[in-house]
Short mmCIF file of C-alpha atoms in Angstrom, two decimals:
data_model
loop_
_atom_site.label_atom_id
_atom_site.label_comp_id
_atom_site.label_asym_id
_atom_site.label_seq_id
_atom_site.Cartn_x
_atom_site.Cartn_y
_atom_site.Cartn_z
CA UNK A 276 0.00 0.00 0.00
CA UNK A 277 1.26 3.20 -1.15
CA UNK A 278 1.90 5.56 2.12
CA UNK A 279 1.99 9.03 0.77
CA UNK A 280 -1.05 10.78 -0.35
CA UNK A 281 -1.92 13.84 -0.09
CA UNK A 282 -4.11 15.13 -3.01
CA UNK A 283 -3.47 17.33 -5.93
CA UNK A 284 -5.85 19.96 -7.76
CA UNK A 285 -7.45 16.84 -9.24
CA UNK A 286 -9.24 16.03 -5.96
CA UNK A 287 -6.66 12.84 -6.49
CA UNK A 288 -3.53 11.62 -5.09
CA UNK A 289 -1.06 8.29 -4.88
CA UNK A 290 -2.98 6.30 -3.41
CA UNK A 291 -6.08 6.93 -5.36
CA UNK A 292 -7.22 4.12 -7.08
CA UNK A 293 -8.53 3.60 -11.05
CA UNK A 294 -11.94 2.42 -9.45
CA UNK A 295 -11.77 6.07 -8.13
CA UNK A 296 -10.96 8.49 -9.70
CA UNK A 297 -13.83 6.58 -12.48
CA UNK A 298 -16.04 6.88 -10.24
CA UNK A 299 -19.55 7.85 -11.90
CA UNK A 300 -18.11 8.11 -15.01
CA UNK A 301 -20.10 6.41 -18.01
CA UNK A 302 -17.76 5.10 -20.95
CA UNK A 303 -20.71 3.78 -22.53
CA UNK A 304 -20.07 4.08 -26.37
CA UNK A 305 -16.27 4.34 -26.57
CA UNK A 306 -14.11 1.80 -27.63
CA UNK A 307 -10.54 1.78 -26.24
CA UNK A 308 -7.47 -0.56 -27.28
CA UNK A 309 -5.26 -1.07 -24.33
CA UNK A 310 -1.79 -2.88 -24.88
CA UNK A 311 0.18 -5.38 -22.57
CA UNK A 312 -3.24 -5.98 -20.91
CA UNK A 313 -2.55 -9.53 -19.98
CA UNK A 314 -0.84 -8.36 -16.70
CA UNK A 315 -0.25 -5.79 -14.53
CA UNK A 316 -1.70 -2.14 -14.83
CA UNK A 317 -2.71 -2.98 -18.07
CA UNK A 318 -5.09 -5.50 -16.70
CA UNK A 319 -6.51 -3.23 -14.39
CA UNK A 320 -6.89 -0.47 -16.63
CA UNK A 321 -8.88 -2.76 -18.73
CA UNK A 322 -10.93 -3.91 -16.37
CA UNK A 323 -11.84 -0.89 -14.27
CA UNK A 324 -12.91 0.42 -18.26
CA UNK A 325 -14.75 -2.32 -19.15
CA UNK A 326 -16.18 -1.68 -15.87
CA UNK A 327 -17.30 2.10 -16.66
CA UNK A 328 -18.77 0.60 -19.96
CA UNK A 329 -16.02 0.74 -22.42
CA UNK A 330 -15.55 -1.58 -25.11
CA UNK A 331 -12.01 -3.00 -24.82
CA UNK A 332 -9.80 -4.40 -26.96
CA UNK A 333 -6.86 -5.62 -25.31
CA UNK A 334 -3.70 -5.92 -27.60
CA UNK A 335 -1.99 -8.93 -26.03
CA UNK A 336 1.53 -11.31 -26.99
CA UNK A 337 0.42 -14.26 -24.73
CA UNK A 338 -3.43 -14.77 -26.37
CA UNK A 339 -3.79 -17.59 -23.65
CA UNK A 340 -3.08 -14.95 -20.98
CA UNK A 341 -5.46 -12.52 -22.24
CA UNK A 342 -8.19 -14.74 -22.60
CA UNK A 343 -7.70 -15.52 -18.89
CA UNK A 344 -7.61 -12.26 -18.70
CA UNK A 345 -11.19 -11.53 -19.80
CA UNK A 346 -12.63 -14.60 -18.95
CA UNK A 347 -12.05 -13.22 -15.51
CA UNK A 348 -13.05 -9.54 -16.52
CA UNK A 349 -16.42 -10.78 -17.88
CA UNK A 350 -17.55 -13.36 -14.72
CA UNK A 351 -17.03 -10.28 -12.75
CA UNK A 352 -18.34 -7.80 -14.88
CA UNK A 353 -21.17 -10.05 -17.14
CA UNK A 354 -21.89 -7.02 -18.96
CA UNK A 355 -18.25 -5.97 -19.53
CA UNK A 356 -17.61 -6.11 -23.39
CA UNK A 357 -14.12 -7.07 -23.82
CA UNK A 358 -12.12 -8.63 -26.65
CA UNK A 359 -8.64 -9.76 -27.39
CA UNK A 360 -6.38 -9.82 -30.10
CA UNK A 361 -2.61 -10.63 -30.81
CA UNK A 362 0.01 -8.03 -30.75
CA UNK A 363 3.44 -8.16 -30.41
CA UNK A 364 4.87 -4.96 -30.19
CA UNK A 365 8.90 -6.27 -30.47
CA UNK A 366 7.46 -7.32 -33.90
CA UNK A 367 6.70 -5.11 -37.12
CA UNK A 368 4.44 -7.48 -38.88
CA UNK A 369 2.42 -7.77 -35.74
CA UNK A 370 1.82 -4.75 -35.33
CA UNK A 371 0.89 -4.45 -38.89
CA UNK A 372 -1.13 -6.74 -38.90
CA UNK A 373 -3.24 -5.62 -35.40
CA UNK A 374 -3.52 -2.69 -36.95
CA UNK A 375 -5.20 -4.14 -40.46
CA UNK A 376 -7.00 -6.63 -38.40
CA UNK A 377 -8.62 -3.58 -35.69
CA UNK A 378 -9.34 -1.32 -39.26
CA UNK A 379 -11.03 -4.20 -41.05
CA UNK A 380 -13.61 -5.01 -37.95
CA UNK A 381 -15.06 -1.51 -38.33
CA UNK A 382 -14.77 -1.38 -34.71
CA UNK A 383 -14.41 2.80 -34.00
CA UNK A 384 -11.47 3.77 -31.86
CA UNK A 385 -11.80 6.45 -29.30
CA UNK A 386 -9.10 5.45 -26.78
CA UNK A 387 -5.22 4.06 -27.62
CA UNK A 388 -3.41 3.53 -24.39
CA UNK A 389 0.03 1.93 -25.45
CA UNK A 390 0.63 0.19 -21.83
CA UNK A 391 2.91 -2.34 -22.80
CA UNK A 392 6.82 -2.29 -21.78
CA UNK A 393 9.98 -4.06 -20.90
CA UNK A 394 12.35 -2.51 -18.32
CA UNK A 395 16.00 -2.58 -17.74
CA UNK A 396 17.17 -5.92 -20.19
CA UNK A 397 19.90 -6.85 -21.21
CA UNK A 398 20.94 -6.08 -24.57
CA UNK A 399 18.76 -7.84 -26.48
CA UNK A 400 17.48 -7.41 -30.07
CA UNK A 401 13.75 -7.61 -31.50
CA UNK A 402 12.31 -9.47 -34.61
CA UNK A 403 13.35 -7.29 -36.43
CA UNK A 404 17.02 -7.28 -34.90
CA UNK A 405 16.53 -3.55 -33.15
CA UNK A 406 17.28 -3.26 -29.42
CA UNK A 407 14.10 -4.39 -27.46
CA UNK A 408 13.37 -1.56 -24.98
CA UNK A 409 13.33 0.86 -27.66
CA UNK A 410 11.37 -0.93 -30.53
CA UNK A 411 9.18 -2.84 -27.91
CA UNK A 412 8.55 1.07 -25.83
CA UNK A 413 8.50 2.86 -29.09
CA UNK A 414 8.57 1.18 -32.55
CA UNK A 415 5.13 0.47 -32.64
CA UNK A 416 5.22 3.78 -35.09
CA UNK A 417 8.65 2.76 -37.17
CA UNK A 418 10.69 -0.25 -39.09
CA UNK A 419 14.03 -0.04 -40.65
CA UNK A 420 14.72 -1.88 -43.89
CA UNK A 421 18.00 -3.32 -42.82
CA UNK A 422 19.30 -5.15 -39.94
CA UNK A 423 20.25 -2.78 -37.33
CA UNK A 424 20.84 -2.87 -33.24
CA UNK A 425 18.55 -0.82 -31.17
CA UNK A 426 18.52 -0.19 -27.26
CA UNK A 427 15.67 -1.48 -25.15
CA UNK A 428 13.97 1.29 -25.00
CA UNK A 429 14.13 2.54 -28.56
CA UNK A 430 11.42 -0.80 -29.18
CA UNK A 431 9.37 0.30 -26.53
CA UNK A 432 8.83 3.48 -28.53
CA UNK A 433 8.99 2.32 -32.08
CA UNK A 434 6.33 -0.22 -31.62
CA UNK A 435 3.69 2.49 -29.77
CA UNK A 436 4.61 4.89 -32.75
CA UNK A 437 4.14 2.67 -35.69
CA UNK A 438 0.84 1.77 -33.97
CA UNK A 439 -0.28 5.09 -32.87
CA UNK A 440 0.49 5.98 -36.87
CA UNK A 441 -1.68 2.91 -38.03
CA UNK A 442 -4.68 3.84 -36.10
CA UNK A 443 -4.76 7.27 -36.23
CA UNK A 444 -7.05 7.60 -39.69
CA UNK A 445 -9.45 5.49 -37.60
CA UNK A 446 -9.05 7.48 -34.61
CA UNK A 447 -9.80 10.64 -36.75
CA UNK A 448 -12.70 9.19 -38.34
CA UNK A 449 -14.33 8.36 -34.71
CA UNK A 450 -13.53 11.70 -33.71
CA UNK A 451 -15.72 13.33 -36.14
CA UNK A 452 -18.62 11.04 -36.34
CA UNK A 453 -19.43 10.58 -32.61
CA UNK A 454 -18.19 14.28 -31.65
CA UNK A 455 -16.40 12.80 -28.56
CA UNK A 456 -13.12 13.21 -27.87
CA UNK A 457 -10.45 10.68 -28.86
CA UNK A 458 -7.47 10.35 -26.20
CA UNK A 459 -3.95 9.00 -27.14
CA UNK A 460 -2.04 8.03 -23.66
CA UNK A 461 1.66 6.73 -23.59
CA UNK A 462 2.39 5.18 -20.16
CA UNK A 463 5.74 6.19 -19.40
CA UNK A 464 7.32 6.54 -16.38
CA UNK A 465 10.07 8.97 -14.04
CA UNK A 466 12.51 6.90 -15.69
CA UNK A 467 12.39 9.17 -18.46
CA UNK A 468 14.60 11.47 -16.51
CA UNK A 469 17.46 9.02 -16.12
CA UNK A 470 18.51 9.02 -19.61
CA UNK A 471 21.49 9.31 -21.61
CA UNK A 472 22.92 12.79 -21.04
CA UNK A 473 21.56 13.86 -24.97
CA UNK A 474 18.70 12.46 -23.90
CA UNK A 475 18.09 10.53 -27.07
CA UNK A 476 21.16 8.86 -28.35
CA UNK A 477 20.64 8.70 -32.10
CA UNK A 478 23.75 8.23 -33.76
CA UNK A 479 24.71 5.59 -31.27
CA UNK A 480 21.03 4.03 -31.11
CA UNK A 481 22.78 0.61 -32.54
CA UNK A 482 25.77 0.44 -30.64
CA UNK A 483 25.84 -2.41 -28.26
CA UNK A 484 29.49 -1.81 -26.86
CA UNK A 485 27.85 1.97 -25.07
CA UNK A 486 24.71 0.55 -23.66
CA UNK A 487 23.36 0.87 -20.34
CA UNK A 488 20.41 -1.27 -19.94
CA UNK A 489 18.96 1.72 -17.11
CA UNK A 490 19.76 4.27 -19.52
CA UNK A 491 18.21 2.70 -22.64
CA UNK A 492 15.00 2.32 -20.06
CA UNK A 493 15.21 5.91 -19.52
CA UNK A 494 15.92 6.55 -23.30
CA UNK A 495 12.53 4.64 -24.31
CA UNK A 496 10.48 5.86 -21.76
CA UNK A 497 11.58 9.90 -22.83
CA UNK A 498 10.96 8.82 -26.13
CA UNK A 499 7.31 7.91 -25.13
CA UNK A 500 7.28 11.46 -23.20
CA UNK A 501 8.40 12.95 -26.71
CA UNK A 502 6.29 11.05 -28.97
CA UNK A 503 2.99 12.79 -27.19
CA UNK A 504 3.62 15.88 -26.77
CA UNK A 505 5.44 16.16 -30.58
CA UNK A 506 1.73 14.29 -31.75
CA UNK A 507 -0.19 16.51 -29.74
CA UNK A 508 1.04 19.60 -31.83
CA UNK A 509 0.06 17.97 -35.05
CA UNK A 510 -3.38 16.63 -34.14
CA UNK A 511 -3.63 20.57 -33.27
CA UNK A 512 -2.39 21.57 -36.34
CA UNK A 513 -4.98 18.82 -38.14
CA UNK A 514 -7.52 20.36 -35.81
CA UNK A 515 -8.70 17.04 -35.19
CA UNK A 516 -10.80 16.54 -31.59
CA UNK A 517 -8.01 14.03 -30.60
CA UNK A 518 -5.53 14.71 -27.58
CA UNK A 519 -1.96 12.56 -27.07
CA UNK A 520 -0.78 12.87 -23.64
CA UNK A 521 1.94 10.57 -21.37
CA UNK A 522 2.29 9.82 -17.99
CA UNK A 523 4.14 8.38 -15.21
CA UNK A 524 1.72 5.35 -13.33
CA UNK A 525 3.76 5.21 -10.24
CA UNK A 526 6.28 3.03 -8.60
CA UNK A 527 4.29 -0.46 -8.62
CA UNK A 528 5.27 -3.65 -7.77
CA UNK A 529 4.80 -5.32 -11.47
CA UNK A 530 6.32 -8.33 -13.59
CA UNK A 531 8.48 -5.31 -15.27
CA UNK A 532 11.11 -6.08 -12.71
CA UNK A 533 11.69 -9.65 -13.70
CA UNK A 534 14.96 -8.76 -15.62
CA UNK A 535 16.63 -6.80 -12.77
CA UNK A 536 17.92 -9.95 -10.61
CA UNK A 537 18.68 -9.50 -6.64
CA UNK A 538 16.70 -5.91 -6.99
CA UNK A 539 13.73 -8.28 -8.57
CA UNK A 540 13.30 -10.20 -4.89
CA UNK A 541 13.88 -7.09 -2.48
CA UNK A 542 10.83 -5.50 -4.60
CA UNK A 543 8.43 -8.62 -3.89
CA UNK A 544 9.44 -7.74 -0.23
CA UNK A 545 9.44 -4.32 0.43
CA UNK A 546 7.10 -3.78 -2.21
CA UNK A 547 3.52 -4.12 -0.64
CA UNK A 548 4.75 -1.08 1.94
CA UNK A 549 6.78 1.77 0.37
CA UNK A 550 5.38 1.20 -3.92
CA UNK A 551 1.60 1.23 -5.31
CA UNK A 552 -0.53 -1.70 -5.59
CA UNK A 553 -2.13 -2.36 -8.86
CA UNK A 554 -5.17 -0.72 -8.06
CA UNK A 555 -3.65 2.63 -7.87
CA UNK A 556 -1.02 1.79 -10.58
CA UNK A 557 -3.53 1.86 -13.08
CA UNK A 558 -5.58 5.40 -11.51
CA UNK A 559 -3.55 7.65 -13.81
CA UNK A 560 -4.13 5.65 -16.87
CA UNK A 561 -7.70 5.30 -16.14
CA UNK A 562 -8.01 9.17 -15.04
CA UNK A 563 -6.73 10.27 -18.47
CA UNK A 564 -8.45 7.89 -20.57
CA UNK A 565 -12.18 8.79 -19.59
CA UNK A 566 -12.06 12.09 -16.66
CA UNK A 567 -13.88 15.20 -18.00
CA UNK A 568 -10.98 17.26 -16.15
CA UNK A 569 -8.60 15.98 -18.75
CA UNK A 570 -10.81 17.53 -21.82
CA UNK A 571 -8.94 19.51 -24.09
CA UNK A 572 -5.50 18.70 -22.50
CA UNK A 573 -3.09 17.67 -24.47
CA UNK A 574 0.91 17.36 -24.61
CA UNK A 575 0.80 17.20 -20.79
CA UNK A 576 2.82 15.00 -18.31
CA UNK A 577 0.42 13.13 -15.92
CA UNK A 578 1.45 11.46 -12.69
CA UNK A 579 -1.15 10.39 -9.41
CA UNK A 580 -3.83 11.63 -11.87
CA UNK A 581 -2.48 15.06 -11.63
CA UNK A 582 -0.56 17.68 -13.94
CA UNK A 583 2.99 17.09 -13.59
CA UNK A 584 6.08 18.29 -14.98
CA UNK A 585 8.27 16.08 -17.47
CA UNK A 586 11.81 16.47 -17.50
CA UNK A 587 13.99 19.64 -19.41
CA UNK A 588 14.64 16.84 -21.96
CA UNK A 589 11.13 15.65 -22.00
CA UNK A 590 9.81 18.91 -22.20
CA UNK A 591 12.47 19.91 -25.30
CA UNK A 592 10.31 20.52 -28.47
CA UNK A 593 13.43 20.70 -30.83
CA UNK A 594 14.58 17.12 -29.71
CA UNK A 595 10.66 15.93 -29.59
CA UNK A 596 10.64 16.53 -33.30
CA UNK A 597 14.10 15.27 -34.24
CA UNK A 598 12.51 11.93 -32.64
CA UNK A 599 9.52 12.08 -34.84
CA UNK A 600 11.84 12.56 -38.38
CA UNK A 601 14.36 10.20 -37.06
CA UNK A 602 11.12 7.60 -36.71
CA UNK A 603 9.37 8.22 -39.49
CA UNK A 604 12.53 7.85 -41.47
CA UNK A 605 12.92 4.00 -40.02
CA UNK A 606 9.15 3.49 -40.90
CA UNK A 607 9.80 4.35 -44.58
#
């Protein structure tokens, strides 16, 4: 149980959890797609919408594991309306295909919350050989045509952008025909600040012999930071009724420390006392995704469902839009 809350502007805090700061809020109508929903805060985010009356699709590697997942959703929630389909985010043709798959149900889309993540690997290289933090945190938006190492966290945010970039015609199209609001929500995390020093190494984005498996974290988790606010100024400049925002869910005792050995078994322990449960893991997510407070927000930083502030390097516009050429240019 997280032991520090006092409450922001929002009415919210730390402890809050994604059953509250939902609470009386109707979802009835929208239709969300929430990635890496099979565990974790993405589970609870899906179920706590579900539970508001959302339709959710949850974008899931292990399909066994999701359709625990809603099998368990649904017998607690018989009205919840929840579906599941494959996505692997480490993987370019997965995505692509989720993407065709989602456009071809005619299924609208008024909420893309790109949950999923790996944290702190070892160097380790996708599909589609780029390092797995970064195309797993951040390639869902971009593919390079040739064989190339990328840092963790550069497939974090190459898999959310390619993604994001897939959907967003359908997002638009939503937008206008139900006149409700469309929200875009990157879950990324403090981490951002504990980067390389350029923030965003991108000449060295392939070099194995410099990386820092914290640091390449960091580096996909600013590049999720980036990615929002640098989308948020173009949906404005389309004029579209869709927002992009990220956020930071909290310190939570999740499967995302599996790769960090010794540090992996202190967490179980000290855990449940000084980091967030679940529960209030997912309140940010949820409090983006469907409060009325958040309306018209967009290209902010979100943490204990509250404005916060991102880092100098997170709040850089110049090196937010070098990230968005320097992905587009491995999508094409």
């Amino acid at each position: 149980m997280w032991l520090f809350g006092r409450k922001g502007p929002s009415g919210f805090s730390s402890s809050s959890t994604a059953e509250e700061v939902t609470q009386g809020i109707d979802g009835t109508g929208l239709t969300a797609i929430v990635t890496g929903a099979s565990s974790g805060i993405g589970t609870e985010t899906a179920r706590v919408l579900a539970l508001r009356g959302v339709h959710v699709i949850m974008g899931v590697r292990n399909v066994a594991a999701g359709r625990d997942v809603k099998e368990a959703i649904v017998k607690e929630i018989p009205t919840a309306k929840v579906d599941t389909m494959e996505l692997d985010l480490s993987s370019m043709a997965s995505v692509r295909k989720f993407a065709a798959d989602f456009s071809s149900s005619g299924h609208p889309l008024n909420l893309l919350i790109n949950n999923a993540g790996i944290m702190a690997t070892p160097f380790m290289l996708s599909k589609d050989n780029i390092e797995l933090q970064f195309a797993t945190n951040h390639i869902v938006f971009t593919l390079w045509k040739q064989p190339i190492f990328i840092v963790m966290v550069n497939l974090e945010h190459l898999g959310h952008f390619l993604l994001t970039n897939l959907l967003l015609d359908t997002m638009k199209k939503a937008a206008r025909t139900s006149k409700r609001e469309g929200r875009i929500i990157n879950v990324s995390s403090e981490a951002h600040r504990y980067t390389y020093k350029e923030g965003i190494q991108f000449d060295k984005i392939n070099d194995q012999s410099g990386y820092s498996n914290f640091a390449a974290y960091g580096q996909s988790k600013l590049a999720n930071v980036l990615h929002a606010n640098e989308l948020a100024k173009s949906l404005k400049v389309d004029g579209v009724d869709i927002t992009a925002n990220s956020l930071h869910p909290g310190a939570i005792v999740t499967n995302l420390f599996r790769h960090m050995g010794p540090i992996s078994g202190l967490v179980n322990i000290f855990g449940k006392i000084a980091l967030k449960n679940v529960q209030q893991g997912a309140a940010t997510t949820c409090y983006v995704a469907l409060h009325p407070q958040v309306k018209g927000r967009s290209g902010e930083y979100f943490k204990d469902s509250n404005i916060g502030q991102a880092s100098a390097h997170g709040r850089n516009a110049e090196l937010a839009k070098k990230l968005w050429d320097f992905s587009m240019k491995m999508v094409k």
